[in-house]
């Protein structure tokens, strides 16, 4: 069977207006700007309004991606939203977004792979297009992590922010587009990063609120070790599947969890920092939105040109990881 080459036709991103700086956090918990900058690389992050939910952030990002792709919402066959902070448990944020965009003929579903969700979503959608099942797909990575963050816990509250990134996928000329995907999961590490409340194990109740189960929990040091290991290995495996080597990387677009995690991946992959998209200083860790936001910024600011080989790589709760090689 002949597969259709699939690539990115357009990108978009959107963040809430409110900025939460390290100095603001100093007034909220026992922390300081120097600690946050040296341990994480972060300076500020965006925080949604109380009435702003995942679908609200997704709409402008999606509209921008559609515009850049030169298609309309009515052309979309598929919408996938990767998020751990959906508007609500159901209906899916993808269905809410479908309605808001007016994407009448699109199938729509959410995908749960935490911060790796966007890469999982790309792999998912590109298969539909490669097989000819669908022509155009919208993949959105969006998070409103501020709504599940405990702003009395300094171990986590300095790390996370809100935002959305979107791409439109479709057919591209031979030799362009996605060259490989490497996806993985290790459920044994599920305890390291989780939000327990509000599900069927611990439905929301006064007791679940009392135990703070509606906030995300993270064993930071363990996640850090896992991330350092898996970022390099996933990127290497994606390169190997694409028949490429580390030297072929023109731009690395990593999940923006911590500058030290990114630096260790750069070291392992022999990629200099100028060949890496870094925006965590301005946005913090935006979960599933982090890679598409960074990719959109790279596209907008001329960091990528036609034929460039981009490696996207991420990790997250699950535990999950994923990487992809994309020829622009
Ligand atoms: N300000 C000041 N001190 C802080 C702090 C903060 N915001 N957060 C933690 N500390 C303290 C800790 O309490 C600890 O103090 P102690 O030694 O007295 O107990 C000390 O700093 C060191 O903590 P540690 O956890 O060893 O720091 P670290 O160098 O591992 O950095 C993280 C902490 C969270 C930044 C780091 O582990 C990390 O980035 N982990 C991965 C997170 C991640 O990627 N999550 C998302 C996955 S998608």
Tab-separated table of C-alpha atoms and ligand atoms in Angstrom:
chain	number	residue	atom	x	y	z
A	1	UNK	CA	0.000	0.000	0.000
A	2	UNK	CA	1.257	3.484	-0.870
A	3	UNK	CA	1.244	5.783	2.140
A	4	UNK	CA	0.634	9.496	1.718
A	5	UNK	CA	3.444	11.660	3.198
A	6	UNK	CA	1.995	13.680	6.105
A	7	UNK	CA	3.317	16.911	7.570
A	8	UNK	CA	2.459	20.157	9.322
A	9	UNK	CA	0.514	22.614	7.149
A	10	UNK	CA	0.071	25.318	9.786
A	11	UNK	CA	0.811	26.113	13.438
A	12	UNK	CA	-0.789	28.341	16.063
A	13	UNK	CA	-0.464	29.186	19.747
A	14	UNK	CA	-2.253	31.144	22.397
A	15	UNK	CA	-1.572	32.025	26.039
A	16	UNK	CA	-3.656	33.808	28.667
A	17	UNK	CA	-2.812	37.446	29.373
A	18	UNK	CA	-1.951	37.216	33.061
A	19	UNK	CA	1.745	36.765	33.841
A	20	UNK	CA	2.904	35.128	37.081
A	21	UNK	CA	6.562	35.994	37.706
A	22	UNK	CA	9.082	34.433	40.060
A	23	UNK	CA	8.781	37.609	42.124
A	24	UNK	CA	5.023	37.057	42.418
A	25	UNK	CA	5.679	33.492	43.603
A	26	UNK	CA	8.112	34.801	46.252
A	27	UNK	CA	5.105	36.481	47.860
A	28	UNK	CA	3.047	33.268	47.794
A	29	UNK	CA	5.435	30.534	49.001
A	30	UNK	CA	8.890	30.227	50.566
A	31	UNK	CA	10.906	30.450	47.337
A	32	UNK	CA	13.071	32.930	45.480
A	33	UNK	CA	13.811	34.002	41.936
A	34	UNK	CA	17.401	32.720	42.077
A	35	UNK	CA	16.319	29.201	43.145
A	36	UNK	CA	13.652	28.988	40.462
A	37	UNK	CA	15.902	30.286	37.678
A	38	UNK	CA	18.919	28.097	38.510
A	39	UNK	CA	16.902	24.915	39.233
A	40	UNK	CA	14.358	25.220	36.433
A	41	UNK	CA	15.294	28.043	33.997
A	42	UNK	CA	11.850	29.607	34.466
A	43	UNK	CA	11.177	33.321	34.938
A	44	UNK	CA	7.448	33.619	34.359
A	45	UNK	CA	4.384	31.675	33.263
A	46	UNK	CA	0.877	32.523	32.024
A	47	UNK	CA	-2.206	31.935	34.159
A	48	UNK	CA	-5.771	31.609	32.881
A	49	UNK	CA	-8.641	33.665	34.238
A	50	UNK	CA	-11.036	31.855	36.599
A	51	UNK	CA	-13.612	31.674	33.784
A	52	UNK	CA	-11.082	30.513	31.142
A	53	UNK	CA	-10.966	26.776	30.337
A	54	UNK	CA	-8.988	24.563	27.963
A	55	UNK	CA	-11.341	25.009	25.009
A	56	UNK	CA	-11.167	28.814	25.361
A	57	UNK	CA	-7.383	28.757	25.019
A	58	UNK	CA	-7.610	26.247	22.166
A	59	UNK	CA	-9.869	28.302	19.883
A	60	UNK	CA	-7.405	31.102	18.981
A	61	UNK	CA	-4.503	28.640	18.638
A	62	UNK	CA	-6.582	26.420	16.345
A	63	UNK	CA	-7.845	29.368	14.280
A	64	UNK	CA	-4.275	30.577	13.761
A	65	UNK	CA	-3.143	27.099	12.667
A	66	UNK	CA	-6.086	26.817	10.245
A	67	UNK	CA	-5.306	30.240	8.770
A	68	UNK	CA	-1.647	29.400	8.257
A	69	UNK	CA	-2.632	26.072	6.696
A	70	UNK	CA	-4.938	27.927	4.296
A	71	UNK	CA	-8.010	25.872	5.168
A	72	UNK	CA	-11.180	26.491	7.170
A	73	UNK	CA	-12.664	24.630	10.124
A	74	UNK	CA	-15.270	23.153	7.750
A	75	UNK	CA	-12.441	21.314	5.947
A	76	UNK	CA	-11.324	19.429	9.068
A	77	UNK	CA	-11.917	15.681	9.174
A	78	UNK	CA	-10.490	15.101	12.648
A	79	UNK	CA	-9.805	17.008	15.870
A	80	UNK	CA	-7.630	15.541	18.617
A	81	UNK	CA	-7.086	17.470	21.846
A	82	UNK	CA	-4.235	16.328	24.075
A	83	UNK	CA	-4.748	17.547	27.646
A	84	UNK	CA	-4.903	16.562	31.307
A	85	UNK	CA	-6.971	19.656	32.099
A	86	UNK	CA	-10.052	19.274	29.892
A	87	UNK	CA	-13.004	21.649	30.345
A	88	UNK	CA	-14.760	18.742	32.094
A	89	UNK	CA	-14.635	14.928	32.218
A	90	UNK	CA	-17.074	14.733	29.351
A	91	UNK	CA	-17.982	15.787	26.728
A	92	UNK	CA	-14.445	15.878	25.446
A	93	UNK	CA	-12.729	19.217	24.974
A	94	UNK	CA	-12.270	18.168	21.333
A	95	UNK	CA	-16.068	18.051	20.895
A	96	UNK	CA	-16.463	21.416	22.635
A	97	UNK	CA	-13.779	22.816	20.337
A	98	UNK	CA	-15.420	21.266	17.271
A	99	UNK	CA	-18.590	23.189	18.069
A	100	UNK	CA	-16.765	26.457	18.834
A	101	UNK	CA	-14.800	26.268	15.583
A	102	UNK	CA	-17.737	25.120	13.479
A	103	UNK	CA	-15.850	22.056	12.265
A	104	UNK	CA	-19.074	20.253	11.416
A	105	UNK	CA	-17.691	17.184	9.663
A	106	UNK	CA	-14.745	16.500	12.018
A	107	UNK	CA	-14.572	13.452	14.255
A	108	UNK	CA	-13.338	14.622	17.654
A	109	UNK	CA	-11.780	13.085	20.746
A	110	UNK	CA	-9.420	13.840	23.610
A	111	UNK	CA	-6.215	11.946	24.159
A	112	UNK	CA	-4.705	11.297	27.575
A	113	UNK	CA	-0.935	10.902	27.559
A	114	UNK	CA	-0.120	13.923	29.754
A	115	UNK	CA	2.808	16.021	28.539
A	116	UNK	CA	3.528	13.462	25.801
A	117	UNK	CA	-0.046	13.808	24.541
A	118	UNK	CA	0.775	16.070	21.615
A	119	UNK	CA	3.325	13.600	20.151
A	120	UNK	CA	0.863	10.738	20.682
A	121	UNK	CA	-1.778	12.868	18.934
A	122	UNK	CA	0.481	13.551	15.951
A	123	UNK	CA	1.180	9.832	15.553
A	124	UNK	CA	-2.527	9.077	15.806
A	125	UNK	CA	-3.676	11.646	13.262
A	126	UNK	CA	-0.847	11.129	10.787
A	127	UNK	CA	-1.830	7.463	10.434
A	128	UNK	CA	-5.353	8.441	9.357
A	129	UNK	CA	-3.976	10.826	6.763
A	130	UNK	CA	-1.198	8.504	5.548
A	131	UNK	CA	-3.814	5.808	4.866
A	132	UNK	CA	-6.097	8.241	3.044
A	133	UNK	CA	-8.877	7.907	5.620
A	134	UNK	CA	-8.798	11.650	6.340
A	135	UNK	CA	-7.375	14.691	4.552
A	136	UNK	CA	-6.985	17.314	7.281
A	137	UNK	CA	-6.532	16.921	11.046
A	138	UNK	CA	-6.229	19.468	13.841
A	139	UNK	CA	-4.095	18.472	16.816
A	140	UNK	CA	-4.217	20.718	19.865
A	141	UNK	CA	-2.059	20.463	22.970
A	142	UNK	CA	-3.645	22.550	25.700
A	143	UNK	CA	-3.349	22.844	29.468
A	144	UNK	CA	-4.766	24.978	32.230
A	145	UNK	CA	-2.412	23.521	34.810
A	146	UNK	CA	-2.944	26.476	37.150
A	147	UNK	CA	-6.361	24.984	37.938
A	148	UNK	CA	-4.857	21.753	39.308
A	149	UNK	CA	-1.836	23.343	40.998
A	150	UNK	CA	-1.573	23.830	44.751
A	151	UNK	CA	-0.227	27.367	45.168
A	152	UNK	CA	0.852	26.588	48.727
A	153	UNK	CA	3.248	23.834	47.545
A	154	UNK	CA	6.568	25.339	46.460
A	155	UNK	CA	7.740	21.992	45.039
A	156	UNK	CA	5.228	22.206	42.196
A	157	UNK	CA	3.646	25.666	41.963
A	158	UNK	CA	6.705	27.339	40.450
A	159	UNK	CA	6.815	24.918	37.522
A	160	UNK	CA	3.522	25.041	35.681
A	161	UNK	CA	1.653	27.412	33.384
A	162	UNK	CA	-1.268	27.599	30.965
A	163	UNK	CA	-1.456	27.790	27.172
A	164	UNK	CA	-2.367	26.107	23.911
A	165	UNK	CA	-0.523	25.057	20.760
A	166	UNK	CA	-2.105	23.703	17.584
A	167	UNK	CA	-1.108	22.206	14.261
A	168	UNK	CA	-3.009	21.286	11.123
A	169	UNK	CA	-1.769	18.109	9.474
A	170	UNK	CA	-2.238	17.154	5.844
A	171	UNK	CA	-0.501	15.717	2.799
A	172	UNK	CA	2.931	17.146	1.950
A	173	UNK	CA	5.368	16.534	-0.941
A	174	UNK	CA	7.413	13.337	-0.943
A	175	UNK	CA	10.486	13.578	1.314
A	176	UNK	CA	8.776	16.037	3.677
A	177	UNK	CA	6.686	15.495	6.791
A	178	UNK	CA	6.919	12.907	9.545
A	179	UNK	CA	9.730	10.404	9.114
A	180	UNK	CA	9.233	8.430	12.324
A	181	UNK	CA	7.491	8.152	15.674
A	182	UNK	CA	8.755	6.589	18.862
A	183	UNK	CA	6.115	6.216	21.580
A	184	UNK	CA	6.466	4.524	24.932
A	185	UNK	CA	4.901	4.050	28.345
A	186	UNK	CA	5.827	2.621	31.722
A	187	UNK	CA	2.775	2.308	33.932
A	188	UNK	CA	4.972	1.235	36.849
A	189	UNK	CA	5.915	4.919	37.231
A	190	UNK	CA	2.313	6.084	37.438
A	191	UNK	CA	2.613	6.982	41.107
A	192	UNK	CA	5.288	9.590	40.433
A	193	UNK	CA	3.035	12.116	38.734
A	194	UNK	CA	-0.716	12.031	39.165
A	195	UNK	CA	-4.003	13.738	39.916
A	196	UNK	CA	-6.108	11.316	41.931
A	197	UNK	CA	-9.276	13.245	42.672
A	198	UNK	CA	-12.392	13.443	40.546
A	199	UNK	CA	-12.037	10.027	38.915
A	200	UNK	CA	-13.833	6.769	39.625
A	201	UNK	CA	-11.246	5.775	42.270
A	202	UNK	CA	-11.641	8.959	44.289
A	203	UNK	CA	-14.752	10.843	43.163
A	204	UNK	CA	-14.830	14.503	44.197
A	205	UNK	CA	-16.073	14.801	47.757
A	206	UNK	CA	-15.379	16.957	50.787
A	207	UNK	CA	-12.871	14.261	51.841
A	208	UNK	CA	-11.046	14.302	48.486
A	209	UNK	CA	-10.795	18.088	48.675
A	210	UNK	CA	-9.611	17.861	52.281
A	211	UNK	CA	-6.818	15.501	51.144
A	212	UNK	CA	-5.978	17.866	48.255
A	213	UNK	CA	-6.559	15.092	45.718
A	214	UNK	CA	-7.779	17.699	43.226
A	215	UNK	CA	-4.206	18.989	42.913
A	216	UNK	CA	-1.444	17.375	40.919
A	217	UNK	CA	1.117	15.381	42.862
A	218	UNK	CA	4.701	15.000	41.668
A	219	UNK	CA	7.775	13.193	42.980
A	220	UNK	CA	10.071	15.763	41.368
A	221	UNK	CA	13.484	14.150	41.780
A	222	UNK	CA	12.306	10.747	40.439
A	223	UNK	CA	10.559	12.344	37.470
A	224	UNK	CA	13.726	14.333	36.807
A	225	UNK	CA	15.856	11.149	36.606
A	226	UNK	CA	13.343	9.432	34.324
A	227	UNK	CA	13.160	12.501	32.079
A	228	UNK	CA	16.916	12.771	31.664
A	229	UNK	CA	17.110	9.101	30.658
A	230	UNK	CA	14.152	8.993	28.327
A	231	UNK	CA	14.538	12.296	26.445
A	232	UNK	CA	17.828	11.201	24.944
A	233	UNK	CA	16.859	7.593	24.282
A	234	UNK	CA	13.485	8.443	22.682
A	235	UNK	CA	15.073	11.034	20.387
A	236	UNK	CA	17.827	8.585	19.399
A	237	UNK	CA	15.284	5.875	18.634
A	238	UNK	CA	13.168	8.227	16.492
A	239	UNK	CA	16.305	9.238	14.579
A	240	UNK	CA	17.289	5.596	14.073
A	241	UNK	CA	13.831	4.724	12.724
A	242	UNK	CA	14.100	7.670	10.309
A	243	UNK	CA	17.511	6.481	9.114
A	244	UNK	CA	19.166	9.624	10.501
A	245	UNK	CA	21.847	10.402	13.076
A	246	UNK	CA	22.278	13.050	15.779
A	247	UNK	CA	24.339	15.147	13.356
A	248	UNK	CA	21.271	15.487	11.109
A	249	UNK	CA	19.235	17.468	13.672
A	250	UNK	CA	18.555	21.039	12.526
A	251	UNK	CA	16.213	21.906	15.382
A	252	UNK	CA	15.300	20.156	18.624
A	253	UNK	CA	11.861	20.960	20.040
A	254	UNK	CA	11.790	19.377	23.502
A	255	UNK	CA	9.116	19.318	26.193
A	256	UNK	CA	9.757	22.384	28.343
A	257	UNK	CA	9.809	20.884	31.845
A	258	UNK	CA	13.167	22.063	33.177
A	259	UNK	CA	16.187	23.695	31.524
A	260	UNK	CA	18.498	21.153	33.190
A	261	UNK	CA	16.556	18.255	31.653
A	262	UNK	CA	16.793	19.927	28.230
A	263	UNK	CA	20.509	20.603	28.662
A	264	UNK	CA	21.213	16.986	29.499
A	265	UNK	CA	19.308	15.889	26.364
A	266	UNK	CA	21.302	18.389	24.284
A	267	UNK	CA	24.521	17.009	25.734
A	268	UNK	CA	23.590	13.420	24.939
A	269	UNK	CA	22.448	14.304	21.413
A	270	UNK	CA	25.476	16.580	20.751
A	271	UNK	CA	23.102	19.401	19.817
A	272	UNK	CA	24.240	22.982	20.589
A	273	UNK	CA	21.756	25.161	22.496
A	274	UNK	CA	21.212	27.458	19.468
A	275	UNK	CA	19.645	24.486	17.660
A	276	UNK	CA	17.058	24.042	20.418
A	277	UNK	CA	13.732	25.818	20.940
A	278	UNK	CA	13.511	26.992	24.526
A	279	UNK	CA	10.545	28.986	25.825
A	280	UNK	CA	10.177	27.689	29.370
A	281	UNK	CA	11.697	30.928	30.670
A	282	UNK	CA	8.498	32.706	29.522
A	283	UNK	CA	5.849	29.994	29.842
A	284	UNK	CA	7.062	27.387	32.346
A	285	UNK	CA	5.909	23.801	31.855
A	286	UNK	CA	2.677	23.928	29.848
A	287	UNK	CA	2.181	20.158	29.710
A	288	UNK	CA	0.816	18.903	26.399
A	289	UNK	CA	0.897	22.470	25.035
A	290	UNK	CA	4.612	22.857	25.509
A	291	UNK	CA	5.877	21.193	22.299
A	292	UNK	CA	3.253	22.655	19.918
A	293	UNK	CA	3.721	26.128	21.442
A	294	UNK	CA	7.485	25.860	20.923
A	295	UNK	CA	7.017	24.517	17.386
A	296	UNK	CA	4.622	27.355	16.525
A	297	UNK	CA	7.085	29.901	17.889
A	298	UNK	CA	9.883	28.331	15.820
A	299	UNK	CA	7.740	28.557	12.678
A	300	UNK	CA	6.665	32.162	13.353
A	301	UNK	CA	10.143	33.440	14.146
A	302	UNK	CA	11.861	31.869	11.138
A	303	UNK	CA	13.765	29.293	13.183
A	304	UNK	CA	12.859	26.597	10.623
A	305	UNK	CA	13.156	26.579	6.859
A	306	UNK	CA	11.983	24.127	4.265
A	307	UNK	CA	13.809	20.817	4.440
A	308	UNK	CA	14.975	21.268	8.054
A	309	UNK	CA	14.962	18.119	10.167
A	310	UNK	CA	13.118	18.763	13.412
A	311	UNK	CA	13.192	16.359	16.340
A	312	UNK	CA	10.342	16.744	18.827
A	313	UNK	CA	10.707	14.860	22.090
A	314	UNK	CA	8.693	14.769	25.282
A	315	UNK	CA	7.827	12.841	28.437
A	316	UNK	CA	5.160	12.994	31.067
A	317	UNK	CA	2.802	11.325	33.489
A	318	UNK	CA	1.912	7.713	32.846
A	319	UNK	CA	4.811	7.540	32.664
A	320	UNK	CA	4.908	8.206	28.944
A	321	UNK	CA	7.410	9.395	26.385
A	322	UNK	CA	7.460	10.142	22.683
A	323	UNK	CA	9.611	11.526	19.907
A	324	UNK	CA	9.186	12.253	16.231
A	325	UNK	CA	11.366	13.308	13.317
A	326	UNK	CA	9.697	15.861	11.044
A	327	UNK	CA	11.098	17.266	7.805
A	328	UNK	CA	9.711	20.808	7.475
B	1	LIG	N1	11.977	27.182	46.107
B	1	LIG	C1	12.934	26.950	47.004
B	1	LIG	N2	13.274	25.713	47.395
B	1	LIG	C2	12.600	24.692	46.861
B	1	LIG	C3	11.599	24.865	45.928
B	1	LIG	C4	11.284	26.185	45.554
B	1	LIG	N3	10.314	26.463	44.657
B	1	LIG	N4	11.104	23.665	45.548
B	1	LIG	C5	11.802	22.753	46.238
B	1	LIG	N5	12.699	23.368	47.036
B	1	LIG	C6	13.637	22.749	47.953
B	1	LIG	C7	13.201	21.381	48.399
B	1	LIG	O1	12.289	21.483	49.456
B	1	LIG	C8	14.507	20.778	48.834
B	1	LIG	O2	14.800	21.240	50.130
B	1	LIG	P1	15.353	20.246	51.247
B	1	LIG	O3	16.628	19.707	50.665
B	1	LIG	O4	15.509	21.128	52.398
B	1	LIG	O5	14.287	19.202	51.368
B	1	LIG	C9	15.526	21.409	47.887
B	1	LIG	O6	14.877	22.541	47.306
B	1	LIG	C10	15.992	20.507	46.790
B	1	LIG	O7	14.887	19.845	46.258
B	1	LIG	P2	15.049	18.857	45.087
B	1	LIG	O8	13.731	18.216	44.826
B	1	LIG	O9	16.227	17.971	45.296
B	1	LIG	O10	15.434	19.885	43.921
B	1	LIG	P3	15.766	19.530	42.457
B	1	LIG	O11	17.089	20.038	42.103
B	1	LIG	O12	15.456	18.087	42.133
B	1	LIG	O13	14.698	20.416	41.665
B	1	LIG	C11	12.610	20.174	40.574
B	1	LIG	C12	13.336	20.228	41.899
B	1	LIG	C13	11.129	19.927	40.850
B	1	LIG	C14	12.792	21.497	39.886
B	1	LIG	C15	13.187	19.033	39.710
B	1	LIG	O14	13.238	17.851	40.457
B	1	LIG	C16	12.416	18.786	38.447
B	1	LIG	O15	12.391	19.596	37.562
B	1	LIG	N6	11.828	17.575	38.327
B	1	LIG	C17	11.135	17.177	37.144
B	1	LIG	C18	9.826	17.882	37.101
B	1	LIG	C19	9.101	17.643	35.838
B	1	LIG	O16	9.682	17.526	34.794
B	1	LIG	N7	7.786	17.590	35.946
B	1	LIG	C20	6.900	17.560	34.872
B	1	LIG	C21	6.902	16.337	34.087
B	1	LIG	S1	5.936	16.563	32.670
